[in-house]
XYZ file of C-alpha atoms in Angstrom:
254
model
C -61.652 -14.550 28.827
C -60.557 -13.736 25.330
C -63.789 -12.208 24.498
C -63.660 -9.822 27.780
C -60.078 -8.922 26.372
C -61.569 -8.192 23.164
C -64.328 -5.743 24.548
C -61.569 -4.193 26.487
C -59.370 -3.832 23.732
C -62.081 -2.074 21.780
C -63.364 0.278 24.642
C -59.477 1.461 25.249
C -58.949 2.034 21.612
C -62.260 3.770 20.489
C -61.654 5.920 23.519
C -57.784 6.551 23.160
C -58.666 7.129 19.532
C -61.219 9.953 20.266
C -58.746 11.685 22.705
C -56.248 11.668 20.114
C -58.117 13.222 17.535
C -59.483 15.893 20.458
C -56.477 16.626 20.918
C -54.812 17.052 17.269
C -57.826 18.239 15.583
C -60.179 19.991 18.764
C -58.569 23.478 18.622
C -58.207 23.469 15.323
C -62.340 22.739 15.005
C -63.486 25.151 17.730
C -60.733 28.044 15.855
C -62.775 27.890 12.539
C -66.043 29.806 13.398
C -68.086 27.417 10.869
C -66.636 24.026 12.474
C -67.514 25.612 16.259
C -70.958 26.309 15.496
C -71.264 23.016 13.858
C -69.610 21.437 17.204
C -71.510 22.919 19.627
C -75.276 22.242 17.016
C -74.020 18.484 17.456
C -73.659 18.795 21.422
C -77.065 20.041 21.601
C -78.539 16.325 20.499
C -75.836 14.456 21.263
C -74.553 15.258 24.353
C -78.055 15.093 25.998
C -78.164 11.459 24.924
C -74.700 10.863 26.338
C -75.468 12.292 29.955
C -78.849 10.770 29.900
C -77.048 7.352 29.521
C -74.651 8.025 32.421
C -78.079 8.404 34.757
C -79.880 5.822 33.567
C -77.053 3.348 34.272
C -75.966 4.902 37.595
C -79.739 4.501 38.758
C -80.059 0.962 37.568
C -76.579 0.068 40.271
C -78.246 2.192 42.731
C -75.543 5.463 42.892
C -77.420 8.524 44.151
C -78.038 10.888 40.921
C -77.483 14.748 42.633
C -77.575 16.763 39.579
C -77.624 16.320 35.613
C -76.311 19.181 33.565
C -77.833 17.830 29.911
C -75.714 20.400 28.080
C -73.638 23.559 28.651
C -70.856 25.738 26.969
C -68.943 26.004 30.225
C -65.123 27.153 30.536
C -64.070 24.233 31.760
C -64.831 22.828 28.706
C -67.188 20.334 29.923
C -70.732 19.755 27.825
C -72.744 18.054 30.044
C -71.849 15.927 33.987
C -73.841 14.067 36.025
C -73.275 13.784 39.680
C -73.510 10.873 42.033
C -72.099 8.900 44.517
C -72.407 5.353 45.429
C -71.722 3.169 48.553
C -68.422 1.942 48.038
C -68.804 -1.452 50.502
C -71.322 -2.246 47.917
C -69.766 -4.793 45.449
C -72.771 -4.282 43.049
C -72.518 -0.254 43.658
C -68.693 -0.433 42.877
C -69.400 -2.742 39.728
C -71.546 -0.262 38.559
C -68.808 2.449 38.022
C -67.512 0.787 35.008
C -70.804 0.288 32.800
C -71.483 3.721 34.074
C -68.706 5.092 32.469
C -68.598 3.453 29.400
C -72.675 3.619 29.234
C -72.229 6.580 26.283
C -71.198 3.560 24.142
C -74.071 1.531 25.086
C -76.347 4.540 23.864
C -74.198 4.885 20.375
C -75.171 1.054 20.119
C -78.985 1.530 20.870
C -78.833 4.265 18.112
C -77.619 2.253 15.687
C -80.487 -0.217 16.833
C -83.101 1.888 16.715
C -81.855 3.825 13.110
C -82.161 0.706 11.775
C -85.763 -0.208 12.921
C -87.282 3.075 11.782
C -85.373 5.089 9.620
C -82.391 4.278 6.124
C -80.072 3.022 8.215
C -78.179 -0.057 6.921
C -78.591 -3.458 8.705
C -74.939 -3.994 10.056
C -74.326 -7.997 10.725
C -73.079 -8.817 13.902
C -69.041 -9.233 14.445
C -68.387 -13.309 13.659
C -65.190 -13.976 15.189
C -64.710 -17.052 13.553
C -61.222 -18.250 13.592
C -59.101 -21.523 14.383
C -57.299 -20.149 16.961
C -58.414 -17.002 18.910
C -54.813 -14.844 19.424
C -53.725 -11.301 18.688
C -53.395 -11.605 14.612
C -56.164 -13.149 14.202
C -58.342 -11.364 16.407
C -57.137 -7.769 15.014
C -57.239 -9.429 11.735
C -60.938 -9.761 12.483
C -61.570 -6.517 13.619
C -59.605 -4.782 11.049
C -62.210 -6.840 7.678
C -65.309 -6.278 10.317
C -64.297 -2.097 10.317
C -63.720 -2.169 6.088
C -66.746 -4.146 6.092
C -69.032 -1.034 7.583
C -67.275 1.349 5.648
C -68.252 -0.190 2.561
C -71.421 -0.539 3.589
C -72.075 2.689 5.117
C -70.276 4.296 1.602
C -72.879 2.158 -0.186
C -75.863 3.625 1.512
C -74.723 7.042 1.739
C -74.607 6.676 -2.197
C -77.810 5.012 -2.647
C -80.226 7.891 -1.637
C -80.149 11.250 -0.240
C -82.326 9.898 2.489
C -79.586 7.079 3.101
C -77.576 9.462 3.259
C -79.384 12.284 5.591
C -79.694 9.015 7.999
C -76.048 8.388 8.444
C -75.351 11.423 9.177
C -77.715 11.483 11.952
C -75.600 8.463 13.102
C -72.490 10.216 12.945
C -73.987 13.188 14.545
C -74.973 11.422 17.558
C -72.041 8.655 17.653
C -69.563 11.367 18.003
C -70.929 12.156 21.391
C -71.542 8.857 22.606
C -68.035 7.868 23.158
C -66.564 8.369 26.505
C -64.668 11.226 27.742
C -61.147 10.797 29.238
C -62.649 11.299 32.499
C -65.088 8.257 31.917
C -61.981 6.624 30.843
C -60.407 7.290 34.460
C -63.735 5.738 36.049
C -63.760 3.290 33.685
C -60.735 1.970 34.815
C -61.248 2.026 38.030
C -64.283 0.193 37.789
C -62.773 -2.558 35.418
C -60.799 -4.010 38.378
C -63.752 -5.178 40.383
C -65.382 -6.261 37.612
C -62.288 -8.166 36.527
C -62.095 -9.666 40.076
C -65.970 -11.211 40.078
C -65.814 -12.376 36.226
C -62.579 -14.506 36.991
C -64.268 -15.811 40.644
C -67.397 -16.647 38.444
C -65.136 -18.266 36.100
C -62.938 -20.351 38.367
C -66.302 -21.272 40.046
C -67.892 -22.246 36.583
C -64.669 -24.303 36.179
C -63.533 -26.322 39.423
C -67.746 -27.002 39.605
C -68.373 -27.809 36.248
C -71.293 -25.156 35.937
C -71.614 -25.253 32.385
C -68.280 -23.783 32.272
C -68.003 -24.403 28.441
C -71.719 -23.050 27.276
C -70.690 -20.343 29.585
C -67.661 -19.403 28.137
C -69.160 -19.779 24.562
C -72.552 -17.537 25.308
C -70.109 -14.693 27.214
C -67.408 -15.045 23.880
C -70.485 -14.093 21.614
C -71.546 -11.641 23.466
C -68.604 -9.943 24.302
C -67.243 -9.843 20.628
C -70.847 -9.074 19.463
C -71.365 -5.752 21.548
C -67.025 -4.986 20.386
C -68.588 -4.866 16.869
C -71.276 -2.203 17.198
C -68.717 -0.485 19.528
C -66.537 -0.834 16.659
C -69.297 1.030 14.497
C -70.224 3.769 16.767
C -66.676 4.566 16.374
C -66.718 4.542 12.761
C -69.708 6.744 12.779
C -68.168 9.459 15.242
C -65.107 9.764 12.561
C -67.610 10.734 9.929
C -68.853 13.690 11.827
C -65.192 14.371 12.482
C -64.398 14.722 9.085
C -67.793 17.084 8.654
C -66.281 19.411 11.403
C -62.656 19.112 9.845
C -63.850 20.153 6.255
C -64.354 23.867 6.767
C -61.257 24.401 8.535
C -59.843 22.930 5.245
C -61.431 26.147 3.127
C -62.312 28.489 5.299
C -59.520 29.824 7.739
C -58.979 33.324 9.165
């Protein structure tokens, strides 16, 4: 349970953190005619990737995929949507809402994954939790040496090469988009209580069985704080491109 509380605590912050900085920073980016087109030039790879991660994930629970809009410059300020609906007597269906909505993170991961296979990007180790006892210090204790920890390295990479460096921001590029929007927030939410519901039946189960409740526990712990770290660096990565976008509003104002 504390590693569930641990991936929840990451999703809610790396999303709360992004609508904070949308909404301090956005119409100050899209005033600056330099940080706009740079904006939109990222949302024409990125945002792509994020819709296409959406449908992909809402066809694997079986929701009915209407339309995709891969990207758009729309008034309502929207990028990108997908639309579908699902069978809400379906427990799987209804499950399926949450990893929908937070499946833009999932995508930030696999680009991180697949940067480091085939192009400069630096091998990030996984997030060790490895404490005495598992609580709120020492968790965000954790967390906090895990995020200085990819700084550092992504500094040192940037610095090594200009190809290091082209690579990152690639990363960044793409990592800003791949974090949920405040309406995938709302549906994430929504779909975090069933899920809540069947992980503590399963674990109650495990428990008053004896189905391996321990090596259960353990393997779901891992995982869980495992997937919070590259989370945690898909985050990182979107503030670099913030700070790209920020830059020429710095010098360049009307």
């Amino acid at each position: 349970m504390i590693g569930l509380a641990v991936f929840l605590a990451v999703v809610v912050f790396v999303i709360g953190l992004q609508q904070i900085l949308m909404k301090s920073l956005g119409a100050r980016v899209i005033e600056n005619p330099l940080s706009k087109g740079l904006f939109y030039l990222s949302a024409m790879v990125g945002t792509p990737i994020h819709e296409a991660s959406h449908a992909l994930v809402a066809l694997i629970f079986g929701h009915k995929v209407h339309k995709i809009s891969w990207f758009q410059m729309g008034k309502d300020g929207r990028l990108g949507y997908v639309n579908h609906n699902w069978n809400q007597r379906s427990l799987y269906q209804s499950i399926g809402v949450f990893f929908i909505a937070i499946a833009p993170l999932l995508a930030g991961f696999s680009v991180i994954v697949l940067l480091q296979h085939f192009l400069a990007m630096p091998t990030i180790r996984p997030f060790i939790l490895n404490v005495d006892v598992a609580n709120v210090y020492t968790v965000s204790t954790a967390a906090l040496h895990y995020c200085a920890y990819v700084i550092d390295t992504f500094i040192d990479s940037a610095l090594s090469s200009r190809q290091h460096a082209l690579t990152l921001l690639l990363a960044c590029l793409i990592c800003f988009h791949c974090i949920p929007s405040r309406g995938d927030f709302n549906n994430a939410l929504k779909g975090s209580v069933m899920v809540l519901i069947v992980i503590a039946v399963l674990w109650v189960l495990s428990f008053y069985f004896n189905l391996f409740h321990q090596q259960w526990m353990l393997a779901a712990f891992n995982f869980s704080v495992n997937v919070s770290g590259f989370i945690l660096a898909t985050a990182l990565l979107s503030m670099g491109w913030w700070i790209i976008l920020v830059i020429p509003t710095l010098f360049f104002r009307r």
